XYZ file of C-alpha atoms in Angstrom:
579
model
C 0.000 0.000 0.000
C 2.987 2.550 0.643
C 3.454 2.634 -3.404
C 1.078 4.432 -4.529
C 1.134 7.436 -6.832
C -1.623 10.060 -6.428
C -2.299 13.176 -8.786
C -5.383 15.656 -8.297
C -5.153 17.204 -12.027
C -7.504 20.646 -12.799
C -7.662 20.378 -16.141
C -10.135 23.302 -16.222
C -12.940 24.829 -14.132
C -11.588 27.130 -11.870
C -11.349 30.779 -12.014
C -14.132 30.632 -14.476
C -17.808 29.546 -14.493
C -18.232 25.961 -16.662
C -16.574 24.090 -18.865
C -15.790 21.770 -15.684
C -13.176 18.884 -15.793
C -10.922 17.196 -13.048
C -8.968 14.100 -13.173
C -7.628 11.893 -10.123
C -4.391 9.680 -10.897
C -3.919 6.522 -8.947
C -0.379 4.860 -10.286
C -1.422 4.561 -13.689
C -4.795 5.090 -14.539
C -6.658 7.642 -14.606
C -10.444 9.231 -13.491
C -12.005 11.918 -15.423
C -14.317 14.021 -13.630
C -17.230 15.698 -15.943
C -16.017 16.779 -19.205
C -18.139 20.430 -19.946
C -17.997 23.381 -22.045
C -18.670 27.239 -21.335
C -20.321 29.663 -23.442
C -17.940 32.455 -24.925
C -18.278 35.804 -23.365
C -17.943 39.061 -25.958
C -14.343 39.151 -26.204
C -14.200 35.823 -28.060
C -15.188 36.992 -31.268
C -17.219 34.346 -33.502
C -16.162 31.385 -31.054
C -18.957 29.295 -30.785
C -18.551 27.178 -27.335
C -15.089 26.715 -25.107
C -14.053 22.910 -23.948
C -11.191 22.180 -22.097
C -7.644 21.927 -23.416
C -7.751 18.504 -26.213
C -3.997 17.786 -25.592
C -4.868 16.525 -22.458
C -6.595 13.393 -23.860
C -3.458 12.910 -26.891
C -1.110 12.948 -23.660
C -3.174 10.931 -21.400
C -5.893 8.893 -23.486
C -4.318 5.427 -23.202
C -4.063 5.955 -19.092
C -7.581 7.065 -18.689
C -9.884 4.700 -17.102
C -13.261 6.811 -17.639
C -15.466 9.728 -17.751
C -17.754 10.144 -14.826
C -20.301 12.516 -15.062
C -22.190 14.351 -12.364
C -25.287 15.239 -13.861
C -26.857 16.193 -17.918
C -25.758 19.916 -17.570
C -23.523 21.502 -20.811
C -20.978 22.366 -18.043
C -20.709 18.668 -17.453
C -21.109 16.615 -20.293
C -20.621 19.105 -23.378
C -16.945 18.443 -24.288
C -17.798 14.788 -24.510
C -18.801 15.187 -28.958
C -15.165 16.374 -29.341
C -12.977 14.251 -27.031
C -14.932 11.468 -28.776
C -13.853 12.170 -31.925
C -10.476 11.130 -31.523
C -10.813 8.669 -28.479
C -12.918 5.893 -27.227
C -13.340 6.582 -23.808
C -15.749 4.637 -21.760
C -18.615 7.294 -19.855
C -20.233 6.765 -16.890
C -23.400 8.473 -15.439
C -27.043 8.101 -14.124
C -29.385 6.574 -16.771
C -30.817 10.558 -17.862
C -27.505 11.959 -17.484
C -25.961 9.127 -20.221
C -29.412 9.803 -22.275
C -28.421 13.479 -22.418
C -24.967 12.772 -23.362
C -26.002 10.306 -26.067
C -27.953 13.408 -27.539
C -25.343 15.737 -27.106
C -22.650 13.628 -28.880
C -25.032 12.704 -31.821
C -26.249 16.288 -32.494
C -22.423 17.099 -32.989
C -20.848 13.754 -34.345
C -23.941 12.458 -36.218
C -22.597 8.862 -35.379
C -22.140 7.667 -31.284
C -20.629 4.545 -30.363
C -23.190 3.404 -27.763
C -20.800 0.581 -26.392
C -18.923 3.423 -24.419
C -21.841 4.448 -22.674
C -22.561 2.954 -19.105
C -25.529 3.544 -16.818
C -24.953 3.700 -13.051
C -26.893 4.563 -10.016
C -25.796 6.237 -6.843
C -25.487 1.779 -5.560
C -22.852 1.387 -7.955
C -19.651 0.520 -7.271
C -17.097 0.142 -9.917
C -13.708 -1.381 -9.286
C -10.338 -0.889 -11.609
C -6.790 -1.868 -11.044
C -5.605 0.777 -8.805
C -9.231 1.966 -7.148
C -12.949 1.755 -7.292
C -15.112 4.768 -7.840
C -18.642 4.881 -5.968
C -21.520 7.554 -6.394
C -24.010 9.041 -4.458
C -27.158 11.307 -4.762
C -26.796 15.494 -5.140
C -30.001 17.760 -5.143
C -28.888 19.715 -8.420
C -31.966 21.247 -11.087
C -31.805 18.312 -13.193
C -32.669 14.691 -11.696
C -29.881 11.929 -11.260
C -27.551 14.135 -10.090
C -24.675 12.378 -8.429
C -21.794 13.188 -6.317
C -18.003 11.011 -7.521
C -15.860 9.300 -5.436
C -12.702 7.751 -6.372
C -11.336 5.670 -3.090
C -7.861 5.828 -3.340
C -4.967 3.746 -0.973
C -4.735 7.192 1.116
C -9.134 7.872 1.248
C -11.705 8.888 -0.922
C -10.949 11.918 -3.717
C -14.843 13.568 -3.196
C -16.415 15.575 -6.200
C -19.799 17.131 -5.706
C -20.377 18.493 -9.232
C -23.046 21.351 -8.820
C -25.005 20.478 -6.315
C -27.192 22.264 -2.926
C -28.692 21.213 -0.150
C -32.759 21.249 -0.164
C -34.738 19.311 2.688
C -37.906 19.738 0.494
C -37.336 18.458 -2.525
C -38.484 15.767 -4.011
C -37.395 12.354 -3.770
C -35.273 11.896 -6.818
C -33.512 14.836 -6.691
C -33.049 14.763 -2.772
C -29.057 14.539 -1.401
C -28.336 11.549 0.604
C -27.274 12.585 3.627
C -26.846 8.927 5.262
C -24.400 8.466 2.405
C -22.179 11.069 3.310
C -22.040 10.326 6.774
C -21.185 6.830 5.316
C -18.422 8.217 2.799
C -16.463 10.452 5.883
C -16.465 7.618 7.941
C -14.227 5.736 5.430
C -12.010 8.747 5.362
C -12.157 11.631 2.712
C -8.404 12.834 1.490
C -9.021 15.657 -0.786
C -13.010 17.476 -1.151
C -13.369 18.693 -4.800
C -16.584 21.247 -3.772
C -18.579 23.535 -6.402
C -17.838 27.303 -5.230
C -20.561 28.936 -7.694
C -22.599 30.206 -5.319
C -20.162 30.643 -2.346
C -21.324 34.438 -1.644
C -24.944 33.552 -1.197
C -25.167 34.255 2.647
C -28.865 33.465 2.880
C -31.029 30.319 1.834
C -31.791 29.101 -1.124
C -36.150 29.175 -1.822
C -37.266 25.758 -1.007
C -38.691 24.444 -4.733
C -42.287 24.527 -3.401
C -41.983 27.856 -2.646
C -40.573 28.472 -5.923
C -43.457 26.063 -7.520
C -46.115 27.747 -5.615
C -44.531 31.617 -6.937
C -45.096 30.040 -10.301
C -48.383 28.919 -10.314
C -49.290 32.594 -8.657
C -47.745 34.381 -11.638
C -49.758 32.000 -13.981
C -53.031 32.341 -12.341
C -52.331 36.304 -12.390
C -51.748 36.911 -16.192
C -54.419 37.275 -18.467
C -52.833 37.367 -22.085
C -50.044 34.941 -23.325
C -47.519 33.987 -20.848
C -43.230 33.517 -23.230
C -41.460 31.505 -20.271
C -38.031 32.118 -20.705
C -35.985 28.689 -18.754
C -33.525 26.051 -19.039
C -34.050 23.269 -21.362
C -31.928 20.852 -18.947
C -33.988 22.616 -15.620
C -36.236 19.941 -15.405
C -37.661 21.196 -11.626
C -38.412 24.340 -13.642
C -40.115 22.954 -16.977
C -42.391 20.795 -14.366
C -43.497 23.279 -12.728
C -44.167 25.500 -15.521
C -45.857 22.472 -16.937
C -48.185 21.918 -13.465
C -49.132 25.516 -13.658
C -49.883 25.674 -17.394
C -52.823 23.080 -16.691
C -53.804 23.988 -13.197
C -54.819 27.158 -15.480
C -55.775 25.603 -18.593
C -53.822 26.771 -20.580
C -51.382 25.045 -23.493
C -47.849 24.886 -23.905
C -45.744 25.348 -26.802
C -42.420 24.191 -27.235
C -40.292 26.620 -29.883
C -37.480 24.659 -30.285
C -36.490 20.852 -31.777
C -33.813 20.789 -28.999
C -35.688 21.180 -26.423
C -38.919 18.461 -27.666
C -36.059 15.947 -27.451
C -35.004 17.089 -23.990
C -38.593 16.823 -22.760
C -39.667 13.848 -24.837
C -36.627 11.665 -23.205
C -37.426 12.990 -20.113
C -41.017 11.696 -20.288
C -39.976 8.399 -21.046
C -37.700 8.132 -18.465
C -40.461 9.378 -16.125
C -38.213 12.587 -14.510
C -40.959 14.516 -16.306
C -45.015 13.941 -15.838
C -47.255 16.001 -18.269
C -50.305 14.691 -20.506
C -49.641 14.865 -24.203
C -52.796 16.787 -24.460
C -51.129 19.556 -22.234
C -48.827 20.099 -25.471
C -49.844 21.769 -29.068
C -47.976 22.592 -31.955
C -47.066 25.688 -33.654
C -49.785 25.481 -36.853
C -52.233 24.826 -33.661
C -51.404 28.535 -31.858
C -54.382 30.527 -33.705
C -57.123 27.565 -32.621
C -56.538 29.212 -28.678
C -56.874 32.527 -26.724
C -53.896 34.294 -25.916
C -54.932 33.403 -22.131
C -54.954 29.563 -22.964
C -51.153 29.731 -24.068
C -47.431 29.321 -22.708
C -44.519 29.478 -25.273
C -41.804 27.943 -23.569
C -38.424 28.955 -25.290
C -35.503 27.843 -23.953
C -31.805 28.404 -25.281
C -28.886 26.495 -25.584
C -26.964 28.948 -23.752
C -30.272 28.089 -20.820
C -30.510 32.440 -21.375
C -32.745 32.670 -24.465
C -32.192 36.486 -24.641
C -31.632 36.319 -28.219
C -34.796 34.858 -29.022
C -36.908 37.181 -26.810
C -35.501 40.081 -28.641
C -36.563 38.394 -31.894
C -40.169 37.876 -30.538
C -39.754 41.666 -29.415
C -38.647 42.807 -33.039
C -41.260 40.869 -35.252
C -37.964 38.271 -36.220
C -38.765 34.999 -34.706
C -40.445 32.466 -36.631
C -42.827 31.438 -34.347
C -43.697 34.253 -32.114
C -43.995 37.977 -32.179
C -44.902 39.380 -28.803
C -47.464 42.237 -28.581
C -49.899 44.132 -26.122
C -50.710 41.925 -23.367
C -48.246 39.440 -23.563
C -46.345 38.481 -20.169
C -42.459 37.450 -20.508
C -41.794 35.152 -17.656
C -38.180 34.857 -17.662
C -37.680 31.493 -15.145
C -34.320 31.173 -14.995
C -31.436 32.931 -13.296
C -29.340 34.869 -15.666
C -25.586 35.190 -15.008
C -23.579 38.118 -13.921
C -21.799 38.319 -17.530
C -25.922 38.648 -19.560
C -26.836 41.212 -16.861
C -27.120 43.937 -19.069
C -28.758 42.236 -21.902
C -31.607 41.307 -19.788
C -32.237 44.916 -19.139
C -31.625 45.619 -23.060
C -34.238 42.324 -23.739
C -36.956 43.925 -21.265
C -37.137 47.177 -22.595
C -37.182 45.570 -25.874
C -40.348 43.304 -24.678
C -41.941 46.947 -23.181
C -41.373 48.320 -26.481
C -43.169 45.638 -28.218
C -46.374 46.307 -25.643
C -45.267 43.126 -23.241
C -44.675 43.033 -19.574
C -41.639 41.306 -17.942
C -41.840 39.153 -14.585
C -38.087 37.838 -13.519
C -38.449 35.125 -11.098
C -34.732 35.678 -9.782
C -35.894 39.382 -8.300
C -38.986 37.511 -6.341
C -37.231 34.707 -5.042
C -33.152 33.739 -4.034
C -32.981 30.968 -6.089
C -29.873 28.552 -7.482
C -29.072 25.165 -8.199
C -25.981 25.704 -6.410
C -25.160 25.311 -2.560
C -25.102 28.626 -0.287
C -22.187 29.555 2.019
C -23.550 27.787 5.065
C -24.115 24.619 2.683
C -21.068 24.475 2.096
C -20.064 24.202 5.104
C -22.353 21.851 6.193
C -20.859 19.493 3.567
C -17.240 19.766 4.877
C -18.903 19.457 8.532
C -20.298 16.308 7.272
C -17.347 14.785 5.408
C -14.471 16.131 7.491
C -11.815 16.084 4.728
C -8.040 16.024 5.141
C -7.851 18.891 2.307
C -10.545 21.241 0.463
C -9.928 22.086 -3.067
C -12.578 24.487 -4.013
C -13.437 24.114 -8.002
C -16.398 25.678 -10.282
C -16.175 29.424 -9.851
C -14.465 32.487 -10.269
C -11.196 33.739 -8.376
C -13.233 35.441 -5.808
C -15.676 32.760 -4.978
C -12.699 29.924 -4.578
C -11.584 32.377 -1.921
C -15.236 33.048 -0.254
C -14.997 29.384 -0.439
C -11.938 29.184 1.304
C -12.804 31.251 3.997
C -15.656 29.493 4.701
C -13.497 26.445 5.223
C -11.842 28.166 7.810
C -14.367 28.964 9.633
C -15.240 25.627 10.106
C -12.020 24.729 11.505
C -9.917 24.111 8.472
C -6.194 24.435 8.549
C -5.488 27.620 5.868
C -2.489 25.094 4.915
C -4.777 21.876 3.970
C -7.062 24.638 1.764
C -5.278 24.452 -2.147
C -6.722 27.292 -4.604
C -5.443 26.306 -7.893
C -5.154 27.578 -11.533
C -6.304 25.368 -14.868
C -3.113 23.217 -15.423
C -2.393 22.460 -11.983
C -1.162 18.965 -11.015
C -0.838 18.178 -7.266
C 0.801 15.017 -6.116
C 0.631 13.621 -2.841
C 3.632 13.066 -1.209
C 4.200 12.424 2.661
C 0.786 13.119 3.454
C 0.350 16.227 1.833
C -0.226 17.624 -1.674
C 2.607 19.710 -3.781
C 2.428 21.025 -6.796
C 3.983 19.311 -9.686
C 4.501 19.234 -13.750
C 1.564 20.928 -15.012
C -1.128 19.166 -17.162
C -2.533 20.926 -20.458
C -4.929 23.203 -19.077
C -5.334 26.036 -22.251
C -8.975 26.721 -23.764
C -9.773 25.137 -26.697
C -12.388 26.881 -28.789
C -14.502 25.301 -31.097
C -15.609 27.803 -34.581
C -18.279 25.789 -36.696
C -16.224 22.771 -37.248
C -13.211 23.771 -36.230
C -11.645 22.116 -33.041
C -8.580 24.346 -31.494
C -7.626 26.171 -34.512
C -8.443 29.415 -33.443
C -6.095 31.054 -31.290
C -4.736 34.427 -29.723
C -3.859 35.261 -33.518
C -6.977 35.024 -35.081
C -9.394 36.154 -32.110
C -6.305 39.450 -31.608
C -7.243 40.015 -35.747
C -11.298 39.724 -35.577
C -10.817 41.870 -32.296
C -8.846 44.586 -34.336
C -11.662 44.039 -37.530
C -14.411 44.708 -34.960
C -12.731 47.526 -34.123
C -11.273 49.537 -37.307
C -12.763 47.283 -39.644
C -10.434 46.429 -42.505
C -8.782 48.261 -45.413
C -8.479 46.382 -49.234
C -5.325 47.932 -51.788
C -5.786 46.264 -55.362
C -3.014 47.111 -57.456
C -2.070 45.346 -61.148
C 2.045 45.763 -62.336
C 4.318 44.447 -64.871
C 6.752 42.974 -63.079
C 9.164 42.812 -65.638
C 8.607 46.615 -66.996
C 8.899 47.378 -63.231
C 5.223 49.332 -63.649
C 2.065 50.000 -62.565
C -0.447 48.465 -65.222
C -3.859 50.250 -64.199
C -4.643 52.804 -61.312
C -4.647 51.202 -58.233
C -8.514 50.377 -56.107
C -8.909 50.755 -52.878
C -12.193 49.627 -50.911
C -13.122 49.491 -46.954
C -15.367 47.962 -44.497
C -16.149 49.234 -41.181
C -13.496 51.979 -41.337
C -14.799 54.789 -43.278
C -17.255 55.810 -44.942
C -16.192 55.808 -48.580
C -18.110 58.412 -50.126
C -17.630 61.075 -47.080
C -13.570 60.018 -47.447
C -12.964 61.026 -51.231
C -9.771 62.590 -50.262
C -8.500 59.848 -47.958
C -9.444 56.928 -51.109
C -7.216 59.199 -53.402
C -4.483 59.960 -51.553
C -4.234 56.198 -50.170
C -3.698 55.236 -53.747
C -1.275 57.619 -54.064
C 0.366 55.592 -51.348
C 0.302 52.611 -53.116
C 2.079 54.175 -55.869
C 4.661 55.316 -54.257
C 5.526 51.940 -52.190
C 5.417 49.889 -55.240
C 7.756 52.302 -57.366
C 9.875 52.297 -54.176
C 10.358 48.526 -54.361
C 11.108 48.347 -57.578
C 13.820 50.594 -57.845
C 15.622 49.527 -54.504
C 14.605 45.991 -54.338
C 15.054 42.785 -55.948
C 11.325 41.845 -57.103
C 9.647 39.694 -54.216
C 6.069 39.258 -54.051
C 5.856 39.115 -50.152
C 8.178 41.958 -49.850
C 5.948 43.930 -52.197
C 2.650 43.097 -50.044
C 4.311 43.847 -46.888
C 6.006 47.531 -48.383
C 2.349 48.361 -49.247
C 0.909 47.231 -46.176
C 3.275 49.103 -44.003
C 3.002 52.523 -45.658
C -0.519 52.251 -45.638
C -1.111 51.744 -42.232
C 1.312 54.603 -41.133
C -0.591 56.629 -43.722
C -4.308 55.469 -42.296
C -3.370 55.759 -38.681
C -1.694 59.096 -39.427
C -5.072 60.936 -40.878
C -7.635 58.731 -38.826
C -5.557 57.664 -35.149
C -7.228 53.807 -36.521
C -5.745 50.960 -37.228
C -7.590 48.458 -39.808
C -6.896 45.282 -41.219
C -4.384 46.341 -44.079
C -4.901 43.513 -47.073
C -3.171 44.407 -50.437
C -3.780 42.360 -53.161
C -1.258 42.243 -55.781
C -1.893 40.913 -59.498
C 0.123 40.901 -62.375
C -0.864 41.333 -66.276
C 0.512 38.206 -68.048
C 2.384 39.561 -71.212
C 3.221 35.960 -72.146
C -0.163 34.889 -72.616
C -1.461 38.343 -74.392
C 1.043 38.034 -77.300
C -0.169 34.082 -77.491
C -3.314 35.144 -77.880
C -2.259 37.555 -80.650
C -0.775 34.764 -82.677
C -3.713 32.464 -82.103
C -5.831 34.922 -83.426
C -3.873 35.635 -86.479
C -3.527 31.787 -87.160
C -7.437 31.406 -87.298
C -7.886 34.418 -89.495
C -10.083 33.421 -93.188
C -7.496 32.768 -95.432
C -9.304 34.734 -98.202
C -8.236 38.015 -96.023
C -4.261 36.306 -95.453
C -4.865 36.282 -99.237
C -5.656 39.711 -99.521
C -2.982 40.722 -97.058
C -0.430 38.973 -99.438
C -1.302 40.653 -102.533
């Protein structure tokens, strides 16, 4: 037992909200905790979603043992399309949790290999070479939610995922307590705890009280009720359903993403509605306005953008107008602030109202300060490493710790990359893992980087600035007068001056280059491009994209043509030519 080698690996989800991923190495295999994506914020121009660093699995693949998967979340189990591209990695998680992924991975890869899926319950036990991993029951906002442990030789590595503590809810999405009195008395080494909502210093609302909130703004509206929620918030959609027919009133779901969500969730039974309680969108103009919910939900689980297309007359469903009531049911993050102001003055506009259940009621799927520390009262670990969230709420988290009666010293806050090893009884840093964003652009997987995002930041700035200029390359001249064309820089017709003189510019650098240079085509492009940035940024104080575009007129192939044409002419006119 006194060989063992033991790695806690943050491959990313620290000092940022989503995209979570962990690892645990025991000798030589190893566990991979959740494998999720984040949404880009405004500085990533064009970037469609963010998944932890790829290289990880190319360096590590044929050691890993597994995925294990906390709950059917994006910040869980949306990396899993693109690491399963290029490996075949067996996944474990709760029977909807694996039915999520399964969608997930299709939508993206068209083709799953359902052989690497596994379905486990918070009873199952799993042993490998080097450990056995067990699981046990989290309240989160989507059922079969589980907590991860990996018992190592030295304890159990605990890993909530997102999770809270709720007394009232219902039994299958209800903690087990019992179990985690169960877990600490086997000994818990390291506690891998979700920090999102560390700050919260008051309770969470009870889901009743939420339910019953819900069913009060229902029974108060009297025109069409837009529910903005989470497609994956299944304590939400139910009780949106339950108040939709308490009040008789049908529900329409606006997107194909989330009828699959709620169809598999049906099945599975996590979900109870009639099928009557459900229409379709040629059925809206057979009902009232006050017989209808549209429930649109977003991928990002903040639908903003869609609401402001209802607002504008630009969705294809649903334009809002006077008397309509925008529920929005979810609990936007600190980054989409503003844009839920912008949205709800865009639904006033349009003659709507706007009801935000986050203003009426504390609510989060994630665990308050004093749960918190109610789970490391419970558990009693050796050492906390606090995980999901930003700087400032690993810190919050931290100090919570310590007021519990945690050693400062036993408390790690780490980076993405960090690798700590455990070595005579305590945990040091070590070689970093790869711990770098990959971003994924339409197809693309990691091959946009600093570069390219530092160039689209600069275009959405300045915009960009186009030379086109023809030469002769062996008369040394310029063949026609040069064009010049911008976007999102100037307004050509209002810069006459600026478009003339610019070509003057271009003139001048090429003429230069001839005469002092020997003739090289990326010289040439990079002499224009120079001297007209200095010139732009000297009359304007901007910098655009500078691309020249250099042709050149083909003498060759003119005089070719010449003597084609001549060969072809009637010979009756050679004829004449001869006499």
């Amino acid at each position: 037992m006194a060989d063992f080698n033991i790695k806690i690996m943050i491959v990313s989800g620290v000092r940022e909200q989503g995209k979570d991923m962990f690892a645990v190495q025991v000798n030589d295999e190893i566990f991979v905790l959740d494998a999720g994506l984040k949404y880009p914020d405004s500085s990533l121009f064009g970037i469609d979603v963010v998944i932890p660093d790829m290289e990880f699995f190319d360096k590590y693949g044929d050691k890993i043992a597994g995925i294990f998967l906390t709950h059917g979340h994006a910040d869980s189990i949306g990396a899993l399309p693109y690491i399963l591209r290029g490996h075949d990695i067996n996944i474990f998680g709760s029977e909807l949790t694996i039915e999520l992924a399964k969608l997930e991975v299709q939508r993206e890869n068209h083709r799953r290999k359902n052989h690497l899926f596994h379905v486990i319950d918070a009873e199952t036990e799993i042993d490998f070479r080097n450990a056995s991993v067990s699981f046990f029951h989290t309240t989160h906002s989507i059922p079969g939610s589980l907590g991860i442990v990996v018992h190592t030789p030295a304890g159990g590595v605990v890993y909530t995922g997102d999770f809270k503590f709720d007394p009232s809810a219902s039994a299958q999405y209800r903690t087990d307590m019992d179990r985690l009195a169960e877990i600490a008395t086997k000994g818990v080494l390291a506690l891998l705890s979700d920090s999102s909502n560390a700050e919260a210093d008051f309770p969470n609302a009870s889901e009743k009280e939420i339910g019953d909130y819900v069913s009060e703004v229902f029974s108060n509206a009297t025109g069409r009720i837009i529910v903005a929620a989470k497609a994956s918030n299944f304590t939400r959609l139910q009780q949106v359903f339950d108040a939709a027919k308490k009040n008789n009133r049908k529900v329409l779901l606006t997107g194909r993403g989330v009828n699959k969500i709620v169809q598999i969730a049906l099945k599975l039974g996590y979900l109870q509605a009639d099928s009557k309680l459900f229409i379709h969108s040629k059925e809206l103009k057979k009902y009232k306005d006050n017989q209808l919910v549209v429930l649109e939900t977003g991928r990002m689980g903040e639908p903003l953008q869609s609401l402001q297309k209802m607002a504008t007359n630009r969705h294809r469903m649903i334009s809002i107008h006077q008397g309509d009531l925008v529920f929005i049911a979810t609990t936007p993050s600190h980054a989409v602030e503003t844009m839920v102001a912008q949205t709800s003055d865009m639904v006033y506009r349009a003659g709507g109202t706007v009801t935000q259940l986050a203003y009426a009621k504390h609510t989060s799927g994630h665990a308050t300060g004093r749960d918190l520390q109610l789970l490391i009262s419970t558990l009693k670990p050796k050492f906390l490493i606090p995980v999901i969230g930003e700087y400032r709420l690993l810190e919050i988290h931290r100090n919570l710790a310590i007021a519990t009666g945690m050693k400062p010293k036993d408390i790690y806050i780490t980076k993405n990359g960090d690798c700590l090893s455990l070595q005579k009884g305590r945990f040091y840093l070590t070689d970093p893992v790869p711990g770098e964003d990959t971003m994924i652009d339409g197809s693309g997987i990691g091959d946009v980087g600093n570069i390219v995002l530092r160039d689209r930041e600069i275009l959405s700035d300045d915009g960009i600035f186009i030379a086109v200029a023809t030469i002769d390359r062996k008369k040394k001249k310029i063949i026609a007068e040069p064009k010049v064309s911008s976007r999102g820089f100037v307004y050509i017709k209002a810069n006459k001056e600026l478009m003339n003189e610019s070509r003057e510019v271009i003139k001048k650098a090429i003429i230069t280059n001839f005469e002092h240079k020997k003739f090289d085509w990326s010289e040439l492009k990079t002499d224009v491009r120079n001297s007209l940035e200095k010139f732009l940024y000297k009359q304007t104080n901007r910098r655009p994209v500078v691309l020249p575009v250099i042709m050149e007129v083909n003498q060759n192939r003119h005089r070719a043509m010449a003597r084609k044409k001549t060969e072809h002419e009637p010979r009756s006119k050679k004829a004449e030519n001869n006499d």
